Structures are given as C-alpha cells and as structure tokens.
PDB file of C-alpha atoms in Angstrom:
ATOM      1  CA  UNK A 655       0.000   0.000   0.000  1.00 75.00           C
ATOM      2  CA  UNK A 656       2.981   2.318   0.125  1.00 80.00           C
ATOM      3  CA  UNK A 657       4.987   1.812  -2.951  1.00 83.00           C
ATOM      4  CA  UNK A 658       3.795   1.611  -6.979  1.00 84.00           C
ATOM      5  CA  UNK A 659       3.158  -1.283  -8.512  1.00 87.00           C
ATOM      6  CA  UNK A 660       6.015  -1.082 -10.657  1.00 91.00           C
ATOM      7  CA  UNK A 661       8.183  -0.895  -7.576  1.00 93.00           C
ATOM      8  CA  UNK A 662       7.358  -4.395  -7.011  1.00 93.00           C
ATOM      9  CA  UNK A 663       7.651  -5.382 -10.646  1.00 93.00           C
ATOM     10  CA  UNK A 664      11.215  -4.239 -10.487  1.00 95.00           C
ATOM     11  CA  UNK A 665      12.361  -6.047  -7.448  1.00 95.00           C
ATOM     12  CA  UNK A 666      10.582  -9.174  -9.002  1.00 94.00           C
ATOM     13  CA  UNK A 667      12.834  -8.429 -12.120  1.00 93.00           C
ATOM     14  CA  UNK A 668      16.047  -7.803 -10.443  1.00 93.00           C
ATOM     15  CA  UNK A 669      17.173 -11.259  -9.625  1.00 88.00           C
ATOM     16  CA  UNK A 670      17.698 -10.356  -6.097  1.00 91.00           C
ATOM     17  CA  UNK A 671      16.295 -11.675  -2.538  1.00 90.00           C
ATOM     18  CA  UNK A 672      12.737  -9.719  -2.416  1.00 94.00           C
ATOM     19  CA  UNK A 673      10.658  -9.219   1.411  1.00 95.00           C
ATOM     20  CA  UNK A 674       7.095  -7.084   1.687  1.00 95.00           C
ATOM     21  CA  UNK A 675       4.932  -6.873   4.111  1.00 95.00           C
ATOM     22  CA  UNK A 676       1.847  -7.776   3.138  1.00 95.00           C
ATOM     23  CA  UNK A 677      -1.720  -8.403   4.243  1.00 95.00           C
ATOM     24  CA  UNK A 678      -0.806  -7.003   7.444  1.00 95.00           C
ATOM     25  CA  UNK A 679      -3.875  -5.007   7.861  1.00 94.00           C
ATOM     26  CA  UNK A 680      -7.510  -4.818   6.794  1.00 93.00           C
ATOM     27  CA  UNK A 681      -7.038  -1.504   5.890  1.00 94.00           C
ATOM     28  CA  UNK A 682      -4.473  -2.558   3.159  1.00 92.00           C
ATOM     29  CA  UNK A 683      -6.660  -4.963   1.540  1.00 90.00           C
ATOM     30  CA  UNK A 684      -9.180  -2.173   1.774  1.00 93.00           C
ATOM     31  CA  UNK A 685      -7.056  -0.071  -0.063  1.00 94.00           C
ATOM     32  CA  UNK A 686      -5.502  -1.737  -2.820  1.00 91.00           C
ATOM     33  CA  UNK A 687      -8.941  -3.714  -3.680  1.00 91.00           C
ATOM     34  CA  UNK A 688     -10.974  -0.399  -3.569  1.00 93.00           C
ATOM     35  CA  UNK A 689      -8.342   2.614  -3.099  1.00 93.00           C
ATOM     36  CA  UNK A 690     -10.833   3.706  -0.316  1.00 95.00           C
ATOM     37  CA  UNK A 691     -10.243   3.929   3.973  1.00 95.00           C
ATOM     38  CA  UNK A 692      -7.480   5.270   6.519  1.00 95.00           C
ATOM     39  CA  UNK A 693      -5.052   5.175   4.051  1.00 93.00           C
ATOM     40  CA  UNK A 694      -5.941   6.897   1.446  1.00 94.00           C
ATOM     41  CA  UNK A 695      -7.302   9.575   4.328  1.00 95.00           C
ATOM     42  CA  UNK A 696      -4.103   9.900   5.048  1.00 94.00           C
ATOM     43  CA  UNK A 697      -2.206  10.356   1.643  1.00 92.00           C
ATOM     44  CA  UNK A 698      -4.895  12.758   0.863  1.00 95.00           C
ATOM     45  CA  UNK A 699      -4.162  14.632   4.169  1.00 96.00           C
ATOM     46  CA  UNK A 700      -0.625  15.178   2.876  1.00 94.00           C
ATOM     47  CA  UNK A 701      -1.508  16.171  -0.310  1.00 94.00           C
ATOM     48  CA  UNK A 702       0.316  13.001  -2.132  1.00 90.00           C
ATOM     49  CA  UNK A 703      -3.141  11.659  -3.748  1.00 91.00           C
ATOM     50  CA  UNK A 704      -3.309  12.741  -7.469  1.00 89.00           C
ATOM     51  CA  UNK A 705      -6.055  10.353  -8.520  1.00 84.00           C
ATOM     52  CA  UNK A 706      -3.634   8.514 -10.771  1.00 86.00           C
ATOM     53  CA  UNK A 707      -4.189   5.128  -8.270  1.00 86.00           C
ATOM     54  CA  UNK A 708      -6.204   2.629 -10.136  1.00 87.00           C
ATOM     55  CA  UNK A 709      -7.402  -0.296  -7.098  1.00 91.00           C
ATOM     56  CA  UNK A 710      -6.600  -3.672  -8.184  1.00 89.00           C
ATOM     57  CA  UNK A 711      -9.714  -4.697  -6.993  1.00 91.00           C
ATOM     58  CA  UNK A 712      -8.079  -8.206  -5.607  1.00 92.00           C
ATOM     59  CA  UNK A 713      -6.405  -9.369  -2.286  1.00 94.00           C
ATOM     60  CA  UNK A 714      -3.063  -8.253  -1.517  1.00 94.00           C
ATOM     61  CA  UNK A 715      -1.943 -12.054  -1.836  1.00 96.00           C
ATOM     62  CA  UNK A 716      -3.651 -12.468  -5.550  1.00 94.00           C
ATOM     63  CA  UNK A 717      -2.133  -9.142  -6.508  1.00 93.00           C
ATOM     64  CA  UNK A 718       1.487 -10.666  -5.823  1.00 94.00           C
ATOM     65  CA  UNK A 719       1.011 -13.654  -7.269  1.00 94.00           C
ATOM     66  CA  UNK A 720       0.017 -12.251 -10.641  1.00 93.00           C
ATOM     67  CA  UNK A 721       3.439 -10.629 -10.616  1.00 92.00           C
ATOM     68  CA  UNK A 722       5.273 -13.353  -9.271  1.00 93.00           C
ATOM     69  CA  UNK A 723       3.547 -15.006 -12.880  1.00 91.00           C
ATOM     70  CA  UNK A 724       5.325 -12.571 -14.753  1.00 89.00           C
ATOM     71  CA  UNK A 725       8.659 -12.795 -13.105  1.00 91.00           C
ATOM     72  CA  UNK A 726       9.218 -17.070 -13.057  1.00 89.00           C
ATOM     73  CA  UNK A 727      12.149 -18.078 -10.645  1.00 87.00           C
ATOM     74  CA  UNK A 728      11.590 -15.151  -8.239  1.00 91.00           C
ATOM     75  CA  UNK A 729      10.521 -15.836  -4.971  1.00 89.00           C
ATOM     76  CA  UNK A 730       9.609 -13.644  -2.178  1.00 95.00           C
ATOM     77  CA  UNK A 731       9.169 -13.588   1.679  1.00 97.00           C
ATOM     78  CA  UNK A 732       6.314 -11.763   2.955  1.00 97.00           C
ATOM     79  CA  UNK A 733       6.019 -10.950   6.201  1.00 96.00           C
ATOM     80  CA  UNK A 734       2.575 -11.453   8.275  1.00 96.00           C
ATOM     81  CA  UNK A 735      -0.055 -12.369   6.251  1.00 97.00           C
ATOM     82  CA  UNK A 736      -2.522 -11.868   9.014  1.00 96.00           C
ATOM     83  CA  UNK A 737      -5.518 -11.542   6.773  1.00 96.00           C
ATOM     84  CA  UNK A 738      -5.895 -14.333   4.132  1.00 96.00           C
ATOM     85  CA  UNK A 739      -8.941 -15.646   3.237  1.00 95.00           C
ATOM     86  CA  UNK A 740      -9.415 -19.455   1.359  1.00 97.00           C
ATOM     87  CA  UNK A 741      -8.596 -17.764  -2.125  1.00 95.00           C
ATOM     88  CA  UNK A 742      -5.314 -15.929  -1.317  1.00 95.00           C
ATOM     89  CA  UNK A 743      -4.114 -18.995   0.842  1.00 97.00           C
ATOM     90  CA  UNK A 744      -4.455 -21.159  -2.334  1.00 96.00           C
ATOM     91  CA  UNK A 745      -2.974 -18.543  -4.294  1.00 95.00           C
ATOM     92  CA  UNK A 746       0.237 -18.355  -1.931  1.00 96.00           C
ATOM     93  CA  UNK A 747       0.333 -21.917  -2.204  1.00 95.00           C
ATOM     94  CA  UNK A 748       0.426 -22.025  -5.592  1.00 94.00           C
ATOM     95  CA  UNK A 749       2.832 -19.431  -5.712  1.00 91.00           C
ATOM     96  CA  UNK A 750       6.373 -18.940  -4.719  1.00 87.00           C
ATOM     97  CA  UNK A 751       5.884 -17.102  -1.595  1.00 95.00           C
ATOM     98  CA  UNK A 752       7.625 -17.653   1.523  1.00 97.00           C
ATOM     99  CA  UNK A 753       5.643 -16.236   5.067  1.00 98.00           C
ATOM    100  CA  UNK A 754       7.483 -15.124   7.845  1.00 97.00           C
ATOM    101  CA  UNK A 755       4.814 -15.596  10.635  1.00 98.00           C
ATOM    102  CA  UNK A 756       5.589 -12.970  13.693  1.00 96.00           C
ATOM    103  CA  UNK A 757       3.221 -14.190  16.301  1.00 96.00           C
ATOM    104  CA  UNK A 758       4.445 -11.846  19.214  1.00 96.00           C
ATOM    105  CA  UNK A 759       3.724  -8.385  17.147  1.00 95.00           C
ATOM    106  CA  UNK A 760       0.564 -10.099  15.829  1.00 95.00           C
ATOM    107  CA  UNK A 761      -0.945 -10.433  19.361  1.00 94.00           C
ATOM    108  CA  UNK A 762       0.333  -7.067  20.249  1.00 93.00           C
ATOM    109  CA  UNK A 763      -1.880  -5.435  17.370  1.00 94.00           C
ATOM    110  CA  UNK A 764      -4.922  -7.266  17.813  1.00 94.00           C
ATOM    111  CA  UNK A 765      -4.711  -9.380  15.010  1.00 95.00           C
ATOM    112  CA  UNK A 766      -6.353 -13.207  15.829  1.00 91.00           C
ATOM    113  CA  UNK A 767      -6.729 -16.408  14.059  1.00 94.00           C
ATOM    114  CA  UNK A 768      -3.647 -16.443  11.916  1.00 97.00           C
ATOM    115  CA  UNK A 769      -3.828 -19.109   9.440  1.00 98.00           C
ATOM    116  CA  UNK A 770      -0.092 -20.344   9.763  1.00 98.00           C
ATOM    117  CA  UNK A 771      -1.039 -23.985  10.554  1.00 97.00           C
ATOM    118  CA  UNK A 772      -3.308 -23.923   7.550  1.00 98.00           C
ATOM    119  CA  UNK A 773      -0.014 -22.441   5.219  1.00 98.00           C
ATOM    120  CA  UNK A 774       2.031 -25.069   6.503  1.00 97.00           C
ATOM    121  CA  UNK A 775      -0.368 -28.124   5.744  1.00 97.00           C
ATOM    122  CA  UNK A 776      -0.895 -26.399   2.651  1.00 97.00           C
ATOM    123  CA  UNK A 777       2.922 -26.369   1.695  1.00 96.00           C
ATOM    124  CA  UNK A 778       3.817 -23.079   2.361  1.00 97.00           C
ATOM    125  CA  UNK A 779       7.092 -22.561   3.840  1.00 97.00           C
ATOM    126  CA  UNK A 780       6.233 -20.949   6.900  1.00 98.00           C
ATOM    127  CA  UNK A 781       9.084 -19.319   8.877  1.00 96.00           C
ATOM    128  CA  UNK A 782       9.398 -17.540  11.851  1.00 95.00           C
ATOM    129  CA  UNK A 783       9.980 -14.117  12.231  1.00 93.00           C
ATOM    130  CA  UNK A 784       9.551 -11.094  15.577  1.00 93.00           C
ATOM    131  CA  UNK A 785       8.999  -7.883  14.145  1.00 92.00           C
ATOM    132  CA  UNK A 786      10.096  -4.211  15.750  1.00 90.00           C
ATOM    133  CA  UNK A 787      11.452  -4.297  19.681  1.00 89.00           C
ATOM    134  CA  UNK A 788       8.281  -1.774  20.004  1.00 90.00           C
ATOM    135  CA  UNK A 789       5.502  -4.000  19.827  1.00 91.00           C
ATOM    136  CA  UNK A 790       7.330  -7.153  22.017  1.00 91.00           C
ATOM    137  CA  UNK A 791       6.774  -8.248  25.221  1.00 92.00           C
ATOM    138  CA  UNK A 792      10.895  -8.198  25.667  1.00 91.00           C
ATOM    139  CA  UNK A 793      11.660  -4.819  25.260  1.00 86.00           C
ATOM    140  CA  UNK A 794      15.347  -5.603  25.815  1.00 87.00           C
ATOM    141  CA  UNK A 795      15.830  -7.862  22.978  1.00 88.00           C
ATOM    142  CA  UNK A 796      14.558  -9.411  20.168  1.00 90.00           C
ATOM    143  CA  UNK A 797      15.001 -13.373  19.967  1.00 88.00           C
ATOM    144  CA  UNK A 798      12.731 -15.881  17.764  1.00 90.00           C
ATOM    145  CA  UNK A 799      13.110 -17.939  20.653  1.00 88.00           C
ATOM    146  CA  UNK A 800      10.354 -15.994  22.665  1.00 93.00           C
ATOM    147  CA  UNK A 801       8.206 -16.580  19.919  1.00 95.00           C
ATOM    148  CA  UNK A 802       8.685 -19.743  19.707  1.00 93.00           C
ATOM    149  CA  UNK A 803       7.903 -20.804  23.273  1.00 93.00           C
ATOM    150  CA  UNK A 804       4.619 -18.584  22.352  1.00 95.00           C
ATOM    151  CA  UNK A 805       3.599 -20.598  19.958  1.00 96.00           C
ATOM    152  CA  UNK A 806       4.523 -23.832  22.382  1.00 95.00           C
ATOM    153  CA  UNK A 807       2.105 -22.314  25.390  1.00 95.00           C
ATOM    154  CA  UNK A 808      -0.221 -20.904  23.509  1.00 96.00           C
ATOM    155  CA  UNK A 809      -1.200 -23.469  20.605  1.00 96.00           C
ATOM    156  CA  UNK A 810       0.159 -26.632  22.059  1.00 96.00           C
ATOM    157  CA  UNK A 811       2.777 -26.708  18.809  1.00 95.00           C
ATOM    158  CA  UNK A 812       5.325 -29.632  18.702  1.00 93.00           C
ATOM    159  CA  UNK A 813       8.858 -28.634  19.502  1.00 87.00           C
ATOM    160  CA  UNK A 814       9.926 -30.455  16.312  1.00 87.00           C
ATOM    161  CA  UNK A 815       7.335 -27.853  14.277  1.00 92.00           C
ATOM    162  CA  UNK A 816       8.433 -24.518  16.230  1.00 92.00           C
ATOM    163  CA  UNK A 817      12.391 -25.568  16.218  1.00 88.00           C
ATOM    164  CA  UNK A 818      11.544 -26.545  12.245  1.00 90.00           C
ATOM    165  CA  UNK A 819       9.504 -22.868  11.572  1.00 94.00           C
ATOM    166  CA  UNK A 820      12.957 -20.971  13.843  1.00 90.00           C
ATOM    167  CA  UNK A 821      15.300 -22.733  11.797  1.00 88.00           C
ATOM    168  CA  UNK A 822      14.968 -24.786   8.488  1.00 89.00           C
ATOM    169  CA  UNK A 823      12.256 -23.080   7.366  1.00 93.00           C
ATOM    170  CA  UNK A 824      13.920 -19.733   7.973  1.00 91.00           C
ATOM    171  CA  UNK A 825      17.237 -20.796   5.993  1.00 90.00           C
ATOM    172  CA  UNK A 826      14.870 -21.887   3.255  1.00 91.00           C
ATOM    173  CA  UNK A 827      13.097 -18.407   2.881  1.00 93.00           C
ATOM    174  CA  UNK A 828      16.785 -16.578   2.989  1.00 90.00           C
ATOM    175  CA  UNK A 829      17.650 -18.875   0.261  1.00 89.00           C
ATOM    176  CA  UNK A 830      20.079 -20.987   2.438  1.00 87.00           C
ATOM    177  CA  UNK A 831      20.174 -24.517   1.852  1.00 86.00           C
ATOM    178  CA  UNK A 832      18.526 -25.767   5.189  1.00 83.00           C
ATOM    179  CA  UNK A 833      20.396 -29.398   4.588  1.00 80.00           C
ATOM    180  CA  UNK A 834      23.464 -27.143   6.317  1.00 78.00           C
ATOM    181  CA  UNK A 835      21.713 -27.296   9.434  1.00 73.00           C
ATOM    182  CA  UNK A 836      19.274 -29.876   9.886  1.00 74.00           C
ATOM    183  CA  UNK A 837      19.737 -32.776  12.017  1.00 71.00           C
ATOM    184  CA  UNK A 838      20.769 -36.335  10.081  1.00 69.00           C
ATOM    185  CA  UNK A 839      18.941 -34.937   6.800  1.00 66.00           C
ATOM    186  CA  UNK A 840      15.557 -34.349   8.814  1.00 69.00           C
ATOM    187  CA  UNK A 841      13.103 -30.895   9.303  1.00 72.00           C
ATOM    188  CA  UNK A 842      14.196 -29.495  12.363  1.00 67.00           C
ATOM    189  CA  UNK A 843      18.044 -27.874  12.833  1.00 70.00           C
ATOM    190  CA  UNK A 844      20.672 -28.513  15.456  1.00 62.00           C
ATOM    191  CA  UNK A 845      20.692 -26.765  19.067  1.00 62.00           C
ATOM    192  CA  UNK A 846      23.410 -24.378  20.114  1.00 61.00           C
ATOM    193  CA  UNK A 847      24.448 -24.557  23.481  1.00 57.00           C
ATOM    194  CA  UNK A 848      26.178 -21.570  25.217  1.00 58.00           C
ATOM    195  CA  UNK A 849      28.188 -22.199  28.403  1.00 59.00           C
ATOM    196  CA  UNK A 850      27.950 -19.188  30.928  1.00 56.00           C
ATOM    197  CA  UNK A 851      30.794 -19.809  33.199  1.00 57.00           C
ATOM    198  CA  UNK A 852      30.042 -19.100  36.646  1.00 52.00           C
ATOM    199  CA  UNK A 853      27.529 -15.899  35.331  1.00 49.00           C
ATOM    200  CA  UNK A 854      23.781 -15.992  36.229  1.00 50.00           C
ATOM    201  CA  UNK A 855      21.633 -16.502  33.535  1.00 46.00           C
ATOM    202  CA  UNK A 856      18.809 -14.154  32.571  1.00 48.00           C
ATOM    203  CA  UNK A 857      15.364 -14.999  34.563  1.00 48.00           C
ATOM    204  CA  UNK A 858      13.547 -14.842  30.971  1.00 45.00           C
ATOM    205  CA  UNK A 859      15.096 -18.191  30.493  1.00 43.00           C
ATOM    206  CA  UNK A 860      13.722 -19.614  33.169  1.00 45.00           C
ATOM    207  CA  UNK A 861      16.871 -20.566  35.014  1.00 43.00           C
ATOM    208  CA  UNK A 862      16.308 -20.827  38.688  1.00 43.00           C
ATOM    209  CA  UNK A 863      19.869 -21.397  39.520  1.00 44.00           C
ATOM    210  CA  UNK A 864      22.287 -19.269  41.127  1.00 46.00           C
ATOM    211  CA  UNK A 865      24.815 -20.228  38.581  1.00 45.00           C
ATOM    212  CA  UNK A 866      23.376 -21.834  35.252  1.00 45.00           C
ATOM    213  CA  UNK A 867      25.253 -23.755  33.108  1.00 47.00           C
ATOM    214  CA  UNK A 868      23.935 -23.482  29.616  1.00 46.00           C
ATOM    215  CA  UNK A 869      21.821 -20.939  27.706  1.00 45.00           C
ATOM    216  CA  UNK A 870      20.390 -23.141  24.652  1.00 47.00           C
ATOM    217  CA  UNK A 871      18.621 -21.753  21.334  1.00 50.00           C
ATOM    218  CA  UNK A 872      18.090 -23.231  18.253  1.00 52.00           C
ATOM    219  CA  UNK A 873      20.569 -23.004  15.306  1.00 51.00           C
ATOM    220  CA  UNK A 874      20.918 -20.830  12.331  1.00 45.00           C
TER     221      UNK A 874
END
C-alpha cells in the first residue's frame, strides 16, 4: 500500500532476494482492492493523492502472485499475512511465496486467528519471524526464541514444528540450503548450546539457579 506497482515489478525483475509486508492489515486490503479507507485519508491529508491510483480490486496475496507469474524463478518472503482468506491462501500456495509468521507483534496489534497452521499443511514454507522491539513483550531484545515458546504455550505446537519454523524453514526463505543445518537430513536444525561460566543466567530463560550452566537456542 505504500509503494507503486512497478516498484514491485522491479524487485521481481532484479534477480535479487525480495521481502514485503503484506496483508498485514484490513485496511491494506481495503485499499488496494478499492483505493478507499485510513489510508488513502491519510495520503490525501498530505496532499500526495493525485487520482492517478487505479485499485486492483483483488487481495493483496492475488495481486502478488500475478506478478510473481510474470517474473518465473523469483521468490519472495512476505512478512505477516494476518488476513488471508481461502482464495489468497491457495494462491500463496500455488505461488512462490515464503511467510514469515511474527506471532508476538501479531498479538500485540490485535490481530487473531492467523492461518499459519493452515499455510504449513498447505505447503507453504512458513518461517518464523519477531517484528520491531516496540511492539514485544521483551523490550530488551529481540530473539525468535520468545516466539517460539509462544507458539509452544499458547497453541500446544510440537517442539519439532516450532524448532523446524525458527530454523529450516527460515534458511529456506533466505535462500540458504537448510540441509546445512538440519539434524541427520531431517526438518528441524541442530541446538546451540552456550556455556555461561560461573555468570547468572537471565530470569527470561527460566533458570532458577544461582549459577546456570547453559543458555540453549536453536541453530541458524
């Protein structure tokens, strides 16, 4: 909703690693399907809307993809994808997109009912991803690994699935072969264990100990 189309037709050209957000909002889809709501409020309020806009009249997701069509080998990772409906999953399916999922910032905004488990049994690669330090529940840092055990408490996920989605599945939407890290050839990537010496280890870890051992996290 902030850049021309032809902005993303160049990237899609350019033979280089491409990342949007997209479908973040219902105002986006708003916009770019009717060129109507907050945002175009606010482009008028600034005195940046000409009229020369033409609404694609489509979901953000179906927009892409007919781009993607016109630029074979390209993929792209697309951050959020909080509103998809049964059309624009199939159409991400179908497509090349990648979807970095950022479950922390999505709760912080409001937005419910992601459809990541749905993308994942539908073969997307589904990766996971945290968003700004503003809109995180650990202001002093930013670590997949919070939303990982998130996703753990909150929907019940495997550890295999979240270490997969925090690893693997990130090296695949960076373009990294994930074989480098996975364990014996399988989904889910190695753990990295950090000694700590005789140092006390942050309470966020959940270390009770007066002097932990190990800090682990998973690996890329």
């Amino acid at each position: 909703y902030s850049s021309d189309r032809r902005v993303y037709e160049a990237a899609l050209r350019s033979g280089l690693p491409v990342s949007t957000h997209l479908a973040e909002l219902l105002d986006e889809h708003r916009f770019l399907g009717e060129g109507q709501g907050p945002f175009r409020a606010l482009l008028e309020s600034l005195g940046l809307w000409d009229g020369g806009f033409e609404p694609a009249g489509q979901h953000p997701v179906r927009w892409l993809a007919d781009r993607l069509r016109a630029a074979p080998g390209t993929r792209i990772l697309c951050a959020h994808l909080n509103y998809v409906d049964d059309e624009a999953l199939a159409a991400a399916a179908a497509a090349p997109i990648d979807v970095a999922y950022c479950p922390r910032a999505s709760s912080y905004f409001g937005h419910r009912e992601h459809r990541y488990r749905e993308m994942r049994a539908a073969g997307i690669n589904v990766c996971l991803g945290t968003d700004s330090a503003l809109c995180l529940d650990t202001p002093d840092r930013i670590s997949t690994l919070d939303d990982l055990r998130l996703l753990m408490r909150r929907d019940g996920l495997s550890l295999a699935d979240v270490l997969a989605m925090a690893t693997v599945a990130g090296a695949r939407a960076l373009g990294v072969d994930p074989s480098r890290f996975a364990l014996g050839g399988g989904p889910v990537a190695g753990v990295l264990a950090v000694p700590l010496g005789g140092h006390r280890a942050p309470a966020q870890f959940g270390e009770t100990s007066a002097a932990p051992r190990w800090i682990l996290g998973p690996m890329p």
